[in-house]
PDB file of C-alpha atoms in Angstrom:
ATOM      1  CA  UNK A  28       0.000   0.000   0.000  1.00 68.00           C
ATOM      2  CA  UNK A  29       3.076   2.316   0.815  1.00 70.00           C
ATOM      3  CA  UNK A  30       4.567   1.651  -2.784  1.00 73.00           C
ATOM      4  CA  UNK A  31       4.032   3.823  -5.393  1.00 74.00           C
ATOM      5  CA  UNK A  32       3.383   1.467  -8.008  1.00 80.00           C
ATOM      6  CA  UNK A  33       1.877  -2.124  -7.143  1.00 84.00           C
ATOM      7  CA  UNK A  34       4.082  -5.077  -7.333  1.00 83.00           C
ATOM      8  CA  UNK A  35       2.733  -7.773 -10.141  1.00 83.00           C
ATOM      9  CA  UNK A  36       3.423 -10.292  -7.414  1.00 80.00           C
ATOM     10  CA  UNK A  37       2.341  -9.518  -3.712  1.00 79.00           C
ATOM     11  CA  UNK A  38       5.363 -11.382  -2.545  1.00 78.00           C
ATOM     12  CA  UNK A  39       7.273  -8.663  -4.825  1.00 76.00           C
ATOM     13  CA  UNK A  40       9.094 -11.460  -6.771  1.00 77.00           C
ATOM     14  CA  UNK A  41       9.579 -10.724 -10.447  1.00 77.00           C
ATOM     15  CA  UNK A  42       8.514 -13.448 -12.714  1.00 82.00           C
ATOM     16  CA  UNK A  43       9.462 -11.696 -15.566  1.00 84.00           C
ATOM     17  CA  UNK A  44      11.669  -8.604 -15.714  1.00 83.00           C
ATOM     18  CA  UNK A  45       9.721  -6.857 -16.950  1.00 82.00           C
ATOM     19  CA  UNK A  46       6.754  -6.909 -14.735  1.00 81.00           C
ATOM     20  CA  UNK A  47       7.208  -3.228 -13.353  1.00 82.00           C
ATOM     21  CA  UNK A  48       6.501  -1.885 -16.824  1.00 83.00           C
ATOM     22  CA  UNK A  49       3.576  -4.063 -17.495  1.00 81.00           C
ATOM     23  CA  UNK A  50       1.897  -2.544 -14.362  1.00 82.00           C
ATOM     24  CA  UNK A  51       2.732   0.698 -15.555  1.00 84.00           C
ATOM     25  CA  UNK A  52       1.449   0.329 -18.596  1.00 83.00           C
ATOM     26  CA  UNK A  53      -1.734  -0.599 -16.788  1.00 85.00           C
ATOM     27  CA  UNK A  54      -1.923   2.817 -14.911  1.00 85.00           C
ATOM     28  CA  UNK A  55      -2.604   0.660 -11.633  1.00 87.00           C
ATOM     29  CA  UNK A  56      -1.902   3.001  -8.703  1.00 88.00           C
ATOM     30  CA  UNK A  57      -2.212   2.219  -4.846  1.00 88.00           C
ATOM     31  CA  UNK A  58      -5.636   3.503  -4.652  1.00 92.00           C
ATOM     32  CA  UNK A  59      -7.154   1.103  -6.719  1.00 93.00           C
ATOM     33  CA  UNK A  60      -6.080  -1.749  -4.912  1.00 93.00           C
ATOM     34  CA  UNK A  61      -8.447   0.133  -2.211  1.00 95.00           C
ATOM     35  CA  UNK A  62     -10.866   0.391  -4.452  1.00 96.00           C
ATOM     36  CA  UNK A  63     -10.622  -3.503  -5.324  1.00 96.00           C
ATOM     37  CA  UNK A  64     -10.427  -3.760  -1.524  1.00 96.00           C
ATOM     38  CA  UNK A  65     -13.667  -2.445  -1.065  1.00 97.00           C
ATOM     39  CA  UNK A  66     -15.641  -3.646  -4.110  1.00 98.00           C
ATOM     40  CA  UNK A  67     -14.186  -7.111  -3.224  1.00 97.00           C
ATOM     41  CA  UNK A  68     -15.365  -6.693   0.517  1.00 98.00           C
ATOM     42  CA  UNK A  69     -19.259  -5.844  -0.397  1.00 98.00           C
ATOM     43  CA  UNK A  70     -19.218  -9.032  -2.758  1.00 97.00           C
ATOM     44  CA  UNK A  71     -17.770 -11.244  -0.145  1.00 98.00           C
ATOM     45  CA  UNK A  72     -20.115  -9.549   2.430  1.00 97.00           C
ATOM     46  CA  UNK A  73     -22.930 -10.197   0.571  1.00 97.00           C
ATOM     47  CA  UNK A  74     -22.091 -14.111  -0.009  1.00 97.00           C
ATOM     48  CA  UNK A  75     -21.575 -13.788   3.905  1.00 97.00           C
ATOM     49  CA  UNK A  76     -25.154 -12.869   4.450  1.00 96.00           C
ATOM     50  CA  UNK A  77     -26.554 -15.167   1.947  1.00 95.00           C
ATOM     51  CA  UNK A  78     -25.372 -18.065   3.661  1.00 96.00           C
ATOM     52  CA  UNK A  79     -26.066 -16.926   7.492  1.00 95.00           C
ATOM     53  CA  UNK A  80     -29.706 -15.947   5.875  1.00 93.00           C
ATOM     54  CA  UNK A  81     -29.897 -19.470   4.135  1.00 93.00           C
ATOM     55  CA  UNK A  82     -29.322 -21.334   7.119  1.00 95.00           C
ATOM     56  CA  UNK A  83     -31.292 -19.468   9.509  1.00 94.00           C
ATOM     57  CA  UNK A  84     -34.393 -19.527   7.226  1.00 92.00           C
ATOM     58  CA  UNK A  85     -34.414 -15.827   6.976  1.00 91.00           C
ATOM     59  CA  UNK A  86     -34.886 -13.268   4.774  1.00 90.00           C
ATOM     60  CA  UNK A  87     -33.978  -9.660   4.381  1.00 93.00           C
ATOM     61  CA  UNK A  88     -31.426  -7.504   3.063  1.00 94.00           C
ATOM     62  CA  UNK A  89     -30.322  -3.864   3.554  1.00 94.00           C
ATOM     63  CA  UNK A  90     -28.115  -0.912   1.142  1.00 95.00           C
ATOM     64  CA  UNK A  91     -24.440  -0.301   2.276  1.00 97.00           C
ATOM     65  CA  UNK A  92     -22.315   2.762   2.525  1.00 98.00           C
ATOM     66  CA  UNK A  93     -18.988   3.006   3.396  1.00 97.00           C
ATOM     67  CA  UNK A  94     -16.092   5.686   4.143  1.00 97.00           C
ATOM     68  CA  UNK A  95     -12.685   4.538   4.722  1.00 95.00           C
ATOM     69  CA  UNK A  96     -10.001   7.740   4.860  1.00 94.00           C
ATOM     70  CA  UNK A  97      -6.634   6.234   4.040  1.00 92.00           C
ATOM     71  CA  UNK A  98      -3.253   7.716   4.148  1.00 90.00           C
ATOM     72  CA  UNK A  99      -4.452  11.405   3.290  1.00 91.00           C
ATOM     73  CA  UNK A 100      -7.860   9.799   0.739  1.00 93.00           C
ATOM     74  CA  UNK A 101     -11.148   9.297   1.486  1.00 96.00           C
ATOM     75  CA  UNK A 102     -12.934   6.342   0.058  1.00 97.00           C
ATOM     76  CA  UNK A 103     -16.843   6.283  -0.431  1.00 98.00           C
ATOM     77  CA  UNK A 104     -18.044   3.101  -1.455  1.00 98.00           C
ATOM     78  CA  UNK A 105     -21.773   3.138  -2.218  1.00 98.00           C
ATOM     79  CA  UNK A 106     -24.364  -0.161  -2.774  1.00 97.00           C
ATOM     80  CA  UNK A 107     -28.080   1.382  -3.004  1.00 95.00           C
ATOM     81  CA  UNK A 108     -29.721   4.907  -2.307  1.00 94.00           C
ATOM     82  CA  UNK A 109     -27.916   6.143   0.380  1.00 96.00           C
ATOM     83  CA  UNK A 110     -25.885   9.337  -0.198  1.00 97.00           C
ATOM     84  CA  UNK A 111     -22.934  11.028   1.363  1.00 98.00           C
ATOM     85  CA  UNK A 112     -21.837  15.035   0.021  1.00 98.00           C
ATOM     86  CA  UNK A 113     -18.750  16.633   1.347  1.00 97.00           C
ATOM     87  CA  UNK A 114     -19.925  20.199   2.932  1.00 97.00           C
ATOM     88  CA  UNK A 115     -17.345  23.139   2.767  1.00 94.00           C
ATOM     89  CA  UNK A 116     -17.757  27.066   3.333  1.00 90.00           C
ATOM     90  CA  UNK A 117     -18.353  27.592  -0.283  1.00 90.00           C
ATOM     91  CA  UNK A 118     -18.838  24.196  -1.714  1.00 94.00           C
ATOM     92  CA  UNK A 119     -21.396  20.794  -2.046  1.00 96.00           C
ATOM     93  CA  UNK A 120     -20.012  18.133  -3.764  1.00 97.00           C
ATOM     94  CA  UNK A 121     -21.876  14.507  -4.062  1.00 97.00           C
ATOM     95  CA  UNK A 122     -19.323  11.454  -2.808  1.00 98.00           C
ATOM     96  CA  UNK A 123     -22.203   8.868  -3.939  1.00 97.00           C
ATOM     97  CA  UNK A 124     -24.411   8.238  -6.884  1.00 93.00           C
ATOM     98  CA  UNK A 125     -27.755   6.720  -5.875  1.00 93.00           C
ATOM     99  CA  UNK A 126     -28.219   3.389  -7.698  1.00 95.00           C
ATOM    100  CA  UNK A 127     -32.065   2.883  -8.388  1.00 94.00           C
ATOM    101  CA  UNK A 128     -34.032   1.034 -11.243  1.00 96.00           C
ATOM    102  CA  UNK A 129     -34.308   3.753 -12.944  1.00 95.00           C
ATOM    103  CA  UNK A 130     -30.736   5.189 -12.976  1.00 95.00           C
ATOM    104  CA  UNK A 131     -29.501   1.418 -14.068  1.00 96.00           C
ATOM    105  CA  UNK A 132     -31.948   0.899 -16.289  1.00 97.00           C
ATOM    106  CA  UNK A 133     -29.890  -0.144 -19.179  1.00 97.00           C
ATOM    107  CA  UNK A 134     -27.459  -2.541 -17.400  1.00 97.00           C
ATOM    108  CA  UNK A 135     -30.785  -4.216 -15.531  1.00 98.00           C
ATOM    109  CA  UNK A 136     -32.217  -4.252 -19.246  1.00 98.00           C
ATOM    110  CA  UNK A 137     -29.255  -5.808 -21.184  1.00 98.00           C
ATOM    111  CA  UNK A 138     -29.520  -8.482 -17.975  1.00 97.00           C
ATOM    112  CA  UNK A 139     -32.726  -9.141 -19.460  1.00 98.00           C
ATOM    113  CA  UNK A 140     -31.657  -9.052 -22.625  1.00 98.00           C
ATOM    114  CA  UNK A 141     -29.038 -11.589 -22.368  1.00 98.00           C
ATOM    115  CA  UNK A 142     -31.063 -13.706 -20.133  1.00 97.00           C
ATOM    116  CA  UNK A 143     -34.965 -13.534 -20.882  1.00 97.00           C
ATOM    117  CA  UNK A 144     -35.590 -16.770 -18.794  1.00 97.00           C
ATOM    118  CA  UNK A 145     -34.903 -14.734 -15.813  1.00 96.00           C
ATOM    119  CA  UNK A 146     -38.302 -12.750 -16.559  1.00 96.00           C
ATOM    120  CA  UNK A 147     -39.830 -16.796 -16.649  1.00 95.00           C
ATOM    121  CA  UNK A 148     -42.556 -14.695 -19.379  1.00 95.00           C
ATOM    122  CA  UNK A 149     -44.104 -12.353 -16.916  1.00 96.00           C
ATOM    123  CA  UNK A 150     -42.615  -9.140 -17.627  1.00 97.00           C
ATOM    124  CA  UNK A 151     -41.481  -7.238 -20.750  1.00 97.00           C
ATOM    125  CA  UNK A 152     -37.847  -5.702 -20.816  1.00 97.00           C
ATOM    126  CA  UNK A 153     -38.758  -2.446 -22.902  1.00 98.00           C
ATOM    127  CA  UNK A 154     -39.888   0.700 -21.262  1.00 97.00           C
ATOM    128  CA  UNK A 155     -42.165   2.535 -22.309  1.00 96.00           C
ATOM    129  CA  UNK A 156     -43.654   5.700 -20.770  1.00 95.00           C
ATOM    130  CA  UNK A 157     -46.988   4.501 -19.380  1.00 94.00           C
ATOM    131  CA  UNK A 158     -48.353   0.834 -18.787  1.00 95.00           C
ATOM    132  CA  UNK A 159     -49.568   0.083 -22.470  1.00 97.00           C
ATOM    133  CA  UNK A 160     -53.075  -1.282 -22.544  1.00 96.00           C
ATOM    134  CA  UNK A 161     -54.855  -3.633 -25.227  1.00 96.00           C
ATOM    135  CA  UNK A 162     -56.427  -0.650 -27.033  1.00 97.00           C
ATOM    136  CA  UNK A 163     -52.760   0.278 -27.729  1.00 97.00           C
ATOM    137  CA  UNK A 164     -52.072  -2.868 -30.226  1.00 97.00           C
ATOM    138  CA  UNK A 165     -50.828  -2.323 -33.463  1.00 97.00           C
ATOM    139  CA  UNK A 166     -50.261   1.514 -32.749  1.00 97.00           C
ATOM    140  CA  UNK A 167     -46.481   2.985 -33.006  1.00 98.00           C
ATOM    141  CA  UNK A 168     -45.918   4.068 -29.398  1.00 98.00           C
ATOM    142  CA  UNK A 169     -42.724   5.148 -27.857  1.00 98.00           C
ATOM    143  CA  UNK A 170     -40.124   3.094 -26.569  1.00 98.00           C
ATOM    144  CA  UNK A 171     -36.737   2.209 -25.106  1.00 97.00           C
ATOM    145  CA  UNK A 172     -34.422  -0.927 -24.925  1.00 98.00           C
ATOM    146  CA  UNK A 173     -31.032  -1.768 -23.472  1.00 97.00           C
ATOM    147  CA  UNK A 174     -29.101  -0.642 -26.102  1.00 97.00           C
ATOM    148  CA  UNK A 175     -30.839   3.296 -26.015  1.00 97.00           C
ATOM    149  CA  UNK A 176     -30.494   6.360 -23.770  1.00 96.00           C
ATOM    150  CA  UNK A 177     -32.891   7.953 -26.403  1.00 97.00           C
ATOM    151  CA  UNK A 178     -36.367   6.807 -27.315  1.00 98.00           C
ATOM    152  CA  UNK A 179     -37.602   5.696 -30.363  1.00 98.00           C
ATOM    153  CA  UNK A 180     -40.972   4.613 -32.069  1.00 98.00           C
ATOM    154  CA  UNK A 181     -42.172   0.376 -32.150  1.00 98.00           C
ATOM    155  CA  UNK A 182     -45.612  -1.038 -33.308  1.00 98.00           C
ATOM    156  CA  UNK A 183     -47.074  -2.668 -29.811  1.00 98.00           C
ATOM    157  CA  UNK A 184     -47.287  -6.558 -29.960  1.00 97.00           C
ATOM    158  CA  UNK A 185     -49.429  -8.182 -27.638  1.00 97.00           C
ATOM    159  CA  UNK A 186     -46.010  -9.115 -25.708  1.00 96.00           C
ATOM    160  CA  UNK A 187     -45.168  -5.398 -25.110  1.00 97.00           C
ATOM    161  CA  UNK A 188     -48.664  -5.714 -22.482  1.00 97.00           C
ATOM    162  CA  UNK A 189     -46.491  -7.651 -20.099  1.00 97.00           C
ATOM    163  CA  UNK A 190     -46.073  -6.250 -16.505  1.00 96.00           C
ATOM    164  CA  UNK A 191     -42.504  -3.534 -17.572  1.00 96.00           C
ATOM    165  CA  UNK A 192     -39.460  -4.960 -15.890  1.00 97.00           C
ATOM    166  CA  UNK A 193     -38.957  -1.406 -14.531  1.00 96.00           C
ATOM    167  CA  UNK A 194     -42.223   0.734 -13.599  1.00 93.00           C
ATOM    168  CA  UNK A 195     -42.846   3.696 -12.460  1.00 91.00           C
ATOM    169  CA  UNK A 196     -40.476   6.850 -12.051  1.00 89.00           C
ATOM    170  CA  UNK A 197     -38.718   8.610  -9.304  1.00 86.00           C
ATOM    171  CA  UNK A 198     -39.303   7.671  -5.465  1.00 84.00           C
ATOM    172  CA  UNK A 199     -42.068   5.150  -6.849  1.00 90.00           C
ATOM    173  CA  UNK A 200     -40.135   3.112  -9.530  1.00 93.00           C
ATOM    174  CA  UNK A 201     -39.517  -0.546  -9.093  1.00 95.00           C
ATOM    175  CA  UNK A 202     -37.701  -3.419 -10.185  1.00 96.00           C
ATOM    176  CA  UNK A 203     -40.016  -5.927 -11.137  1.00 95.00           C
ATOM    177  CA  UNK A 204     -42.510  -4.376  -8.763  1.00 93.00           C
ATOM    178  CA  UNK A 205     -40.891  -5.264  -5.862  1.00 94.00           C
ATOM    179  CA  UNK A 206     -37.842  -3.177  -5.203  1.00 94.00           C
ATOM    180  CA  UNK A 207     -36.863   0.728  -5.047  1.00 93.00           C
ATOM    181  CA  UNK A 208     -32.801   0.105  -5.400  1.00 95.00           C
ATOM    182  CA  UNK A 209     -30.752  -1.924  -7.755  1.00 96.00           C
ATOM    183  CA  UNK A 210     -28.023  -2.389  -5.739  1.00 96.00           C
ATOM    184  CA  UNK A 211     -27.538  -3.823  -2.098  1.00 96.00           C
ATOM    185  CA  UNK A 212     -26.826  -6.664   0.274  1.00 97.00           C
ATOM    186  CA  UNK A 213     -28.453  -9.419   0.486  1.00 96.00           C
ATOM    187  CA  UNK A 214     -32.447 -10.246  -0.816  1.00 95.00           C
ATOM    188  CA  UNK A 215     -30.959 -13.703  -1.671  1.00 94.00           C
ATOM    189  CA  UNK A 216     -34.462 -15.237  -1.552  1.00 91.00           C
ATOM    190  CA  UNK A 217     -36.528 -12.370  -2.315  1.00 93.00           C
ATOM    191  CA  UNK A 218     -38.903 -13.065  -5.393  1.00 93.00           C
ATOM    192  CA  UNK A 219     -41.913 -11.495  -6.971  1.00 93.00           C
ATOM    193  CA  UNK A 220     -45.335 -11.857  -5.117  1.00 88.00           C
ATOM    194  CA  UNK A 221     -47.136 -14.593  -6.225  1.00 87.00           C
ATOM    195  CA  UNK A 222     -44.166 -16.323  -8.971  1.00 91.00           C
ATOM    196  CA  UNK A 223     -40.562 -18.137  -8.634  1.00 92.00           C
ATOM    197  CA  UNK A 224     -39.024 -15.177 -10.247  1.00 95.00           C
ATOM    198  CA  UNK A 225     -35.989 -13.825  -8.016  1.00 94.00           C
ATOM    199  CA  UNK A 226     -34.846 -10.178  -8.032  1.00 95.00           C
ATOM    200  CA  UNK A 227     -31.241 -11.264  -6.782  1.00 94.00           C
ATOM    201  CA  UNK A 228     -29.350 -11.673 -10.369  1.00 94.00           C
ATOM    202  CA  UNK A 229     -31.000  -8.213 -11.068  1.00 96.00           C
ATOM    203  CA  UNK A 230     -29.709  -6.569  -7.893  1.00 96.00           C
ATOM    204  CA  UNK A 231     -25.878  -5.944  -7.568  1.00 95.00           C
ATOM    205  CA  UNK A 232     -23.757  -5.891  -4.646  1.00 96.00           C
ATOM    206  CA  UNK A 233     -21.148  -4.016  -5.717  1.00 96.00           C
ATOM    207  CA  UNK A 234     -20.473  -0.599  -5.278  1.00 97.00           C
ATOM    208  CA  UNK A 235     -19.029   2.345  -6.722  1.00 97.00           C
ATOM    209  CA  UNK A 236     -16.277   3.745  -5.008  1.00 98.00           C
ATOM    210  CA  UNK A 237     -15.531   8.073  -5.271  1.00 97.00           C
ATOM    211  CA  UNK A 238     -12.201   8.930  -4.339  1.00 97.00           C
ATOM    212  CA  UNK A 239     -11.478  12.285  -2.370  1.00 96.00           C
ATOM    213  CA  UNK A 240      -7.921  13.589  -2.008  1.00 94.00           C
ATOM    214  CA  UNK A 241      -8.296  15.065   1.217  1.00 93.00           C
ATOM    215  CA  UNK A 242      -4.474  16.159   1.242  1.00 89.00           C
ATOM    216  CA  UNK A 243      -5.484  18.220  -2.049  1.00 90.00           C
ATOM    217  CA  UNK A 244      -8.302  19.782  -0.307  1.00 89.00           C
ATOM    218  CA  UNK A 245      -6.893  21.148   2.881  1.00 87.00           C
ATOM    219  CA  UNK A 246      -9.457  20.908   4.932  1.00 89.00           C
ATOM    220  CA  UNK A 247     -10.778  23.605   6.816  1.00 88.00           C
ATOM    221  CA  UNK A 248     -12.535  23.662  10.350  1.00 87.00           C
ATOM    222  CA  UNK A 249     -16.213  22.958   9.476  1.00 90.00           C
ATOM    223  CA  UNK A 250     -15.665  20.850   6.112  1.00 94.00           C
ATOM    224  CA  UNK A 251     -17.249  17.673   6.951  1.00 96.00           C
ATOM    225  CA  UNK A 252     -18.759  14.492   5.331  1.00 97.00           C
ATOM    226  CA  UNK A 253     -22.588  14.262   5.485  1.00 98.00           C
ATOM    227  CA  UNK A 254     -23.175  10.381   5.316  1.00 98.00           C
ATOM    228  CA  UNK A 255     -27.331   9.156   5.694  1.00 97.00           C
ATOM    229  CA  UNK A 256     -29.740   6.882   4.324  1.00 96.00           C
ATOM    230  CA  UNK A 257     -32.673   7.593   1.733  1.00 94.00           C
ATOM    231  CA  UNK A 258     -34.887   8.890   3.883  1.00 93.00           C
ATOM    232  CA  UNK A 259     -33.541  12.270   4.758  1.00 95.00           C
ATOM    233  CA  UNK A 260     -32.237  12.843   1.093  1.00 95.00           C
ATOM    234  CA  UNK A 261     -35.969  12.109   0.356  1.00 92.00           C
ATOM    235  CA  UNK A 262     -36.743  15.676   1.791  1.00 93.00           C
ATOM    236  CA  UNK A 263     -33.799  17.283   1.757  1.00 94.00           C
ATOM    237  CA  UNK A 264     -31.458  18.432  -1.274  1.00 95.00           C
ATOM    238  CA  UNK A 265     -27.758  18.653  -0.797  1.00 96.00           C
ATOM    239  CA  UNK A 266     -27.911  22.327  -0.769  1.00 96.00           C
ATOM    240  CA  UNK A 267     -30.681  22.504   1.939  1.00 95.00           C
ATOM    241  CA  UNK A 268     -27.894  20.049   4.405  1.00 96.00           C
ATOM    242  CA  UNK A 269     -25.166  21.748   3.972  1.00 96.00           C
ATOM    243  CA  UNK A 270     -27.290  25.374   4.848  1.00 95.00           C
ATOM    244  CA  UNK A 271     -28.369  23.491   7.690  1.00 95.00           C
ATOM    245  CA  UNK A 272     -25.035  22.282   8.893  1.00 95.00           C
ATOM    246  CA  UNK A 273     -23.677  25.821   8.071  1.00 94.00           C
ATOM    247  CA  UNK A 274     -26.085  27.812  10.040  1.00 93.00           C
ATOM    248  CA  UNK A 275     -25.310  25.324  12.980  1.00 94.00           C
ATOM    249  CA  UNK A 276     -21.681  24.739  13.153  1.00 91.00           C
ATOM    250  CA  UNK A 277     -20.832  28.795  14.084  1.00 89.00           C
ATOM    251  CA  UNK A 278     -22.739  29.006  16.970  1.00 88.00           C
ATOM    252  CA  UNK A 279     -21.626  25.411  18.514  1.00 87.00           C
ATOM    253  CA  UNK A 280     -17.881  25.684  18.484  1.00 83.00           C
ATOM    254  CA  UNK A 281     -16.859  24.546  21.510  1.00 86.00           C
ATOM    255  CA  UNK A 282     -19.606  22.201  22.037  1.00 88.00           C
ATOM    256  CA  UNK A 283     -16.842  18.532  22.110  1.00 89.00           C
ATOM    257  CA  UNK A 284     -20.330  16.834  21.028  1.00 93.00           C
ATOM    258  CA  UNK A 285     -21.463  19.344  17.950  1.00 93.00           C
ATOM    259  CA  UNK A 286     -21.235  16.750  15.494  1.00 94.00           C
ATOM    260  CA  UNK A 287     -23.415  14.082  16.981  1.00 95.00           C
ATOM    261  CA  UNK A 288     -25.712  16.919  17.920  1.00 95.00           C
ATOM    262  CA  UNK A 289     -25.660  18.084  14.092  1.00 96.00           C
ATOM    263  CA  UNK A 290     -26.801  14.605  12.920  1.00 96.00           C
ATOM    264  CA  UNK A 291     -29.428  14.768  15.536  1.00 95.00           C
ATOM    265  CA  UNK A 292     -30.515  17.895  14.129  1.00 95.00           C
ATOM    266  CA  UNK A 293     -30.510  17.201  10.331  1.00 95.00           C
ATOM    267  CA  UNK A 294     -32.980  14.469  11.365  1.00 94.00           C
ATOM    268  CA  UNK A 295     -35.131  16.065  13.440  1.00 93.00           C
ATOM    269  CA  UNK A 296     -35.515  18.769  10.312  1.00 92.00           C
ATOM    270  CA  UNK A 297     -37.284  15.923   8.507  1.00 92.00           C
ATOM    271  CA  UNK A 298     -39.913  15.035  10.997  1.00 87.00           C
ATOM    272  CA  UNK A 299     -42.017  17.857  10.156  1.00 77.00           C
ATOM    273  CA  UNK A 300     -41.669  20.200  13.294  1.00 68.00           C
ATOM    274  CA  UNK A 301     -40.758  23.459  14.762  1.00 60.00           C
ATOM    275  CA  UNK A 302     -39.760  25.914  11.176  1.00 61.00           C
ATOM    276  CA  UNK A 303     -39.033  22.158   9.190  1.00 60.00           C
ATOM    277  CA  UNK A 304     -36.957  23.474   5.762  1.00 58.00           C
ATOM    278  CA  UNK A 305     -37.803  20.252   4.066  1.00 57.00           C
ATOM    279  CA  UNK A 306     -38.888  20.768   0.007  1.00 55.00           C
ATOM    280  CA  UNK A 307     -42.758  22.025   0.044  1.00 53.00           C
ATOM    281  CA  UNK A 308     -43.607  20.917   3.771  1.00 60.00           C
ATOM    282  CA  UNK A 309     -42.113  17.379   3.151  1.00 78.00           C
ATOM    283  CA  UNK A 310     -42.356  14.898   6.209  1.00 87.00           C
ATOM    284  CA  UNK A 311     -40.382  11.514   6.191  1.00 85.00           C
ATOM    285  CA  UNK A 312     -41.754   8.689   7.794  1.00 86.00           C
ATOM    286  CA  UNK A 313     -38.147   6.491   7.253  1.00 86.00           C
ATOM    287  CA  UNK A 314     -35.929   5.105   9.048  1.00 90.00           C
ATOM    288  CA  UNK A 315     -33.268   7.498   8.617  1.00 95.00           C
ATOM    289  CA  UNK A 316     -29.238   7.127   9.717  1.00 96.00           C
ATOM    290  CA  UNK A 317     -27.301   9.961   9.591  1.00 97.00           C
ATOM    291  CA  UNK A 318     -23.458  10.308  10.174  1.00 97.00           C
ATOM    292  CA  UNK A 319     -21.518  13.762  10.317  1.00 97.00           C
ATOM    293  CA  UNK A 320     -17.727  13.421   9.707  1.00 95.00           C
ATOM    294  CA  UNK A 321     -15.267  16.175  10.297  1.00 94.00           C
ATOM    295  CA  UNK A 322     -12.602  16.342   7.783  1.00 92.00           C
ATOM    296  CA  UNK A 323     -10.354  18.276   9.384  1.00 82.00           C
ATOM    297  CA  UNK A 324      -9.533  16.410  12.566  1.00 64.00           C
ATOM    298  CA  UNK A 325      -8.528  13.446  10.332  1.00 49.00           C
ATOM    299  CA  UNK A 326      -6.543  15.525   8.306  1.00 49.00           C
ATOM    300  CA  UNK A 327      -4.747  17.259  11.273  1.00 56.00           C
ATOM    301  CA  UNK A 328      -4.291  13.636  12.926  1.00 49.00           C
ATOM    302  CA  UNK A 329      -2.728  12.290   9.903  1.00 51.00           C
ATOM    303  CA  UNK A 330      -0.023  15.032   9.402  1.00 45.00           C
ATOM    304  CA  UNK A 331       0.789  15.154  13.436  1.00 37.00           C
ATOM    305  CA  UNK A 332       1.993  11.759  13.120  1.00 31.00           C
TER     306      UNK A 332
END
């Protein structure tokens, strides 16, 4: 991990002499054997789960986010629709990408695609953008397969009336009717009501892993990493946390606990009381974890020692 450049063999034993340059060739850096760290972690995780889950005759599964700071980086590693946003005095950036039927559409549709047995017949791949009915056969409607991030025009067969793989849009699409997120841990067993059809080969456990230079950024005081579940980005934007966390942090300075108090506050902002600055009056009725992390500490921790 200290090395600049990877050995090809962990043991650092050169095969071939010119194994240095292969790897360089590669562009393979430190970080990304993090990175493999990580996404190989969630898989193994998840086969972890599936077992404990098979043999206890349970069910269930859950989304995962992870931050891991690492000699001067911070690693966000992200499995579902929880979110985490780095807050500074003059700056929101997003350290996570929500992953969600919709925004995977194409790689859950080319799934499909490449397997249709896994839809056992029930449920058409192509989208379309409302539930077609039989009045619509034999009309040109629009459309969009795997293969398209634009839409195009089909005539309906009676095929195209299937149940659509992915329905609905925003907060209330699903995959195969069932689930809000394409990615997670866990669901081993979880299939659609009433059929044998599972939603596990459509639901990935790995995640996608943001990489923040936090020796680059030079942290100051109050920049912080804003870590929580769905439910409070479900009535709050990124902007609206990091006002929140702005307008508090001044006033609590030398409060030891101000951080834990902040995450207690950006959830309480979502339960609909007091002046709540959630989108329209928004309430959320989630389960919602939240996790404040101050950047700076870390950073000043690192360089002390």
């Amino acid at each position: 991990m200290v090395a600049t450049q990877p050995p090809m063999h962990l043991s650092g034993h050169c095969v071939c002499p010119s194994d240095p340059q292969f790897v360089e060739e590669k562009g393979i850096r430190a970080e990304d054997l993090v990175i493999g760290a990580l996404e190989s972690a969630f898989q193994e995780c998840d086969e972890v789960i599936g077992r404990e889950l098979e043999a206890s005759g349970q069910a269930g599964g859950c989304t995962a986010l992870v931050a891991m700071s690492l000699q001067g980086k911070l690693y966000v590693a992200n499995a579902g629709d929880s979110r985490a946003i780095l807050v500074r005095r003059n700056e929101v950036r997003p350290l996570s990408s929500e992953f969600t039927p919709e925004t995977e559409r194409q790689r859950i549709q080319q799934l499909a695609f490449v397997y249709p047995e896994l839809l056992a017949g029930e449920f058409t791949r192509l989208e379309f953008p409302r539930r077609l009915k039989g009045d619509d056969l034999g009309q040109k409607v629009l459309f969009r397969d795997h293969h398209m991030s634009g839409w195009s025009y089909k005539c309906v067969e009676k095929s195209d009336l299937k149940y659509p793989l992915i329905h609905g849009q925003g907060r209330q699409a699903r995959l195969l009717g069932t689930l809000a997120v394409s990615r997670g841990l866990g669901d081993h067993q979880l299939r659609v009501l009433d059929t044998n059809i599972q939603l596990k080969p459509f639901l990935l456990s790995v995640p996608q892993v943001t990489v923040l230079d936090v020796d680059q950024l030079e942290p100051q005081e109050d920049d912080l990493v804003v870590m929580a579940t769905d439910g409070l980005w479900d009535v709050l934007s990124n902007e609206q946390v990091a006002r929140l966390v702005r307008s508090f942090l001044p006033g609590n300075q030398e409060d030891p606990h101000r951080f834990s108090e902040l995450a207690q506050m950006l959830i309480h902002s979502t339960q609909g009381k007091d002046d709540n600055p959630t989108q329209e009056g928004q309430v959320s009725y989630d389960d919602i974890s939240v996790f404040v992390i101050p950047l700076h500490s870390q950073h000043q921790g690192r360089s002390s020692h």
